[in-house]
Short mmCIF file of N, CA and C in Angstrom, two decimals:
data_model
loop_
_atom_site.label_atom_id
_atom_site.label_comp_id
_atom_site.label_asym_id
_atom_site.label_seq_id
_atom_site.Cartn_x
_atom_site.Cartn_y
_atom_site.Cartn_z
N UNK A 2 -29.62 -62.24 -96.75
CA UNK A 2 -28.56 -62.96 -97.38
C UNK A 2 -27.92 -62.12 -98.48
N UNK A 3 -28.71 -61.33 -99.15
CA UNK A 3 -28.16 -60.47 -100.19
C UNK A 3 -27.59 -59.21 -99.57
N UNK A 4 -26.64 -58.60 -100.24
CA UNK A 4 -26.06 -57.36 -99.76
C UNK A 4 -24.94 -57.56 -98.76
N UNK A 5 -24.46 -58.77 -98.63
CA UNK A 5 -23.35 -59.03 -97.73
C UNK A 5 -22.33 -59.92 -98.44
N UNK A 6 -21.14 -59.92 -97.92
CA UNK A 6 -20.08 -60.73 -98.50
C UNK A 6 -20.08 -62.12 -97.87
N UNK A 7 -19.33 -63.02 -98.46
CA UNK A 7 -19.18 -64.35 -97.88
C UNK A 7 -18.55 -64.23 -96.50
N UNK A 8 -17.54 -63.36 -96.38
CA UNK A 8 -16.90 -63.14 -95.09
C UNK A 8 -17.91 -62.65 -94.06
N UNK A 9 -18.79 -61.74 -94.48
CA UNK A 9 -19.82 -61.22 -93.59
C UNK A 9 -20.78 -62.30 -93.13
N UNK A 10 -21.16 -63.19 -94.03
CA UNK A 10 -22.05 -64.30 -93.68
C UNK A 10 -21.36 -65.26 -92.71
N UNK A 11 -20.10 -65.54 -92.95
CA UNK A 11 -19.35 -66.43 -92.05
C UNK A 11 -19.29 -65.81 -90.65
N UNK A 12 -19.03 -64.52 -90.58
CA UNK A 12 -18.97 -63.83 -89.29
C UNK A 12 -20.32 -63.89 -88.57
N UNK A 13 -21.41 -63.72 -89.32
CA UNK A 13 -22.76 -63.80 -88.73
C UNK A 13 -23.02 -65.19 -88.15
N UNK A 14 -22.67 -66.21 -88.91
CA UNK A 14 -22.88 -67.59 -88.46
C UNK A 14 -22.05 -67.88 -87.22
N UNK A 15 -20.79 -67.42 -87.21
CA UNK A 15 -19.92 -67.64 -86.06
C UNK A 15 -20.47 -66.96 -84.81
N UNK A 16 -20.97 -65.75 -84.95
CA UNK A 16 -21.50 -65.04 -83.79
C UNK A 16 -22.79 -65.69 -83.29
N UNK A 17 -23.62 -66.16 -84.17
CA UNK A 17 -24.84 -66.85 -83.74
C UNK A 17 -24.49 -68.16 -83.03
N UNK A 18 -23.51 -68.87 -83.56
CA UNK A 18 -23.05 -70.09 -82.91
C UNK A 18 -22.50 -69.77 -81.52
N UNK A 19 -21.72 -68.72 -81.42
CA UNK A 19 -21.16 -68.30 -80.13
C UNK A 19 -22.26 -67.96 -79.15
N UNK A 20 -23.26 -67.22 -79.61
CA UNK A 20 -24.39 -66.84 -78.74
C UNK A 20 -25.08 -68.08 -78.19
N UNK A 21 -25.35 -69.04 -79.06
CA UNK A 21 -26.02 -70.28 -78.64
C UNK A 21 -25.17 -71.07 -77.64
N UNK A 22 -23.88 -71.15 -77.90
CA UNK A 22 -22.99 -71.87 -76.99
C UNK A 22 -22.95 -71.21 -75.62
N UNK A 23 -22.89 -69.89 -75.59
CA UNK A 23 -22.86 -69.18 -74.31
C UNK A 23 -24.17 -69.36 -73.56
N UNK A 24 -25.28 -69.28 -74.27
CA UNK A 24 -26.58 -69.44 -73.62
C UNK A 24 -26.78 -70.85 -73.06
N UNK A 25 -26.17 -71.83 -73.69
CA UNK A 25 -26.32 -73.21 -73.21
C UNK A 25 -25.69 -73.40 -71.83
N UNK A 26 -24.69 -72.55 -71.52
CA UNK A 26 -24.02 -72.64 -70.23
C UNK A 26 -23.02 -73.78 -70.12
N UNK A 27 -22.84 -74.53 -71.20
CA UNK A 27 -21.94 -75.68 -71.16
C UNK A 27 -20.48 -75.32 -71.42
N UNK A 28 -20.25 -74.16 -72.03
CA UNK A 28 -18.89 -73.74 -72.38
C UNK A 28 -18.62 -72.36 -71.79
N UNK A 29 -17.36 -72.13 -71.40
CA UNK A 29 -17.00 -70.79 -70.94
C UNK A 29 -16.58 -69.94 -72.14
N UNK A 30 -16.31 -68.68 -71.90
CA UNK A 30 -16.01 -67.74 -72.98
C UNK A 30 -14.77 -68.16 -73.76
N UNK A 31 -13.76 -68.61 -73.07
CA UNK A 31 -12.53 -69.04 -73.73
C UNK A 31 -12.80 -70.23 -74.66
N UNK A 32 -13.58 -71.19 -74.19
CA UNK A 32 -13.92 -72.35 -75.01
C UNK A 32 -14.75 -71.96 -76.23
N UNK A 33 -15.70 -71.06 -76.03
CA UNK A 33 -16.53 -70.59 -77.14
C UNK A 33 -15.66 -69.87 -78.17
N UNK A 34 -14.75 -69.05 -77.70
CA UNK A 34 -13.83 -68.35 -78.59
C UNK A 34 -13.04 -69.34 -79.44
N UNK A 35 -12.54 -70.38 -78.80
CA UNK A 35 -11.79 -71.41 -79.53
C UNK A 35 -12.68 -72.18 -80.51
N UNK A 36 -13.86 -72.57 -80.06
CA UNK A 36 -14.77 -73.35 -80.91
C UNK A 36 -15.24 -72.59 -82.14
N UNK A 37 -15.32 -71.27 -82.01
CA UNK A 37 -15.75 -70.45 -83.15
C UNK A 37 -14.55 -69.94 -83.95
N UNK A 38 -13.38 -70.52 -83.65
CA UNK A 38 -12.17 -70.32 -84.45
C UNK A 38 -11.61 -68.90 -84.40
N UNK A 39 -11.76 -68.22 -83.26
CA UNK A 39 -11.08 -66.93 -83.07
C UNK A 39 -9.72 -67.23 -82.47
N UNK A 40 -8.68 -66.67 -83.04
CA UNK A 40 -7.33 -66.97 -82.55
C UNK A 40 -7.01 -66.22 -81.25
N UNK A 41 -7.75 -65.14 -80.97
CA UNK A 41 -7.53 -64.37 -79.75
C UNK A 41 -8.87 -64.08 -79.09
N UNK A 42 -8.94 -64.37 -77.79
CA UNK A 42 -10.18 -64.13 -77.07
C UNK A 42 -10.57 -62.66 -77.08
N UNK A 43 -9.59 -61.76 -77.06
CA UNK A 43 -9.89 -60.32 -77.09
C UNK A 43 -10.61 -59.95 -78.38
N UNK A 44 -10.19 -60.51 -79.50
CA UNK A 44 -10.86 -60.24 -80.77
C UNK A 44 -12.29 -60.78 -80.75
N UNK A 45 -12.46 -61.98 -80.20
CA UNK A 45 -13.80 -62.55 -80.05
C UNK A 45 -14.69 -61.63 -79.22
N UNK A 46 -14.16 -61.16 -78.09
CA UNK A 46 -14.94 -60.30 -77.20
C UNK A 46 -15.34 -59.00 -77.89
N UNK A 47 -14.41 -58.37 -78.60
CA UNK A 47 -14.73 -57.13 -79.33
C UNK A 47 -15.80 -57.37 -80.39
N UNK A 48 -15.66 -58.46 -81.13
CA UNK A 48 -16.61 -58.77 -82.19
C UNK A 48 -17.98 -59.08 -81.61
N UNK A 49 -18.02 -59.82 -80.53
CA UNK A 49 -19.29 -60.16 -79.87
C UNK A 49 -19.98 -58.89 -79.38
N UNK A 50 -19.21 -58.01 -78.74
CA UNK A 50 -19.79 -56.76 -78.23
C UNK A 50 -20.32 -55.89 -79.36
N UNK A 51 -19.61 -55.85 -80.46
CA UNK A 51 -20.05 -55.06 -81.61
C UNK A 51 -21.38 -55.60 -82.15
N UNK A 52 -21.53 -56.92 -82.17
CA UNK A 52 -22.73 -57.56 -82.71
C UNK A 52 -23.92 -57.47 -81.76
N UNK A 53 -23.70 -57.74 -80.47
CA UNK A 53 -24.79 -57.87 -79.52
C UNK A 53 -24.91 -56.72 -78.52
N UNK A 54 -23.97 -55.79 -78.55
CA UNK A 54 -24.07 -54.60 -77.70
C UNK A 54 -23.51 -54.75 -76.31
N UNK A 55 -23.16 -55.95 -75.92
CA UNK A 55 -22.56 -56.19 -74.61
C UNK A 55 -21.47 -57.25 -74.76
N UNK A 56 -20.47 -57.22 -73.90
CA UNK A 56 -19.43 -58.25 -73.98
C UNK A 56 -20.01 -59.62 -73.57
N UNK A 57 -19.37 -60.69 -73.97
CA UNK A 57 -19.90 -62.03 -73.67
C UNK A 57 -20.16 -62.28 -72.18
N UNK A 58 -19.29 -61.78 -71.33
CA UNK A 58 -19.46 -62.01 -69.89
C UNK A 58 -20.79 -61.43 -69.39
N UNK A 59 -21.13 -60.24 -69.84
CA UNK A 59 -22.41 -59.64 -69.44
C UNK A 59 -23.58 -60.36 -70.10
N UNK A 60 -23.40 -60.78 -71.33
CA UNK A 60 -24.47 -61.48 -72.05
C UNK A 60 -24.84 -62.77 -71.32
N UNK A 61 -23.84 -63.46 -70.79
CA UNK A 61 -24.10 -64.70 -70.05
C UNK A 61 -24.88 -64.40 -68.78
N UNK A 62 -24.53 -63.32 -68.10
CA UNK A 62 -25.23 -62.94 -66.86
C UNK A 62 -26.64 -62.47 -67.12
N UNK A 63 -26.83 -61.66 -68.17
CA UNK A 63 -28.12 -61.04 -68.47
C UNK A 63 -28.45 -61.22 -69.95
N UNK A 64 -28.84 -62.43 -70.36
CA UNK A 64 -29.12 -62.65 -71.79
C UNK A 64 -30.22 -61.73 -72.31
N UNK A 65 -30.07 -61.29 -73.53
CA UNK A 65 -31.04 -60.39 -74.15
C UNK A 65 -32.32 -61.12 -74.47
#
């Protein structure tokens, strides 16, 4: 928790929420992007890949 900004913490929470939503299988990538308040799916995909090492589509197929 220390050593990060409020923006950084918000981003961490959003990505964890996105990961959980994708793993549940109840929402598709576009819906998860919207629910986590990303205005563009491409930005969501880039951010997800940066955090988890794979794009959301691959993560859904082969969860870590």
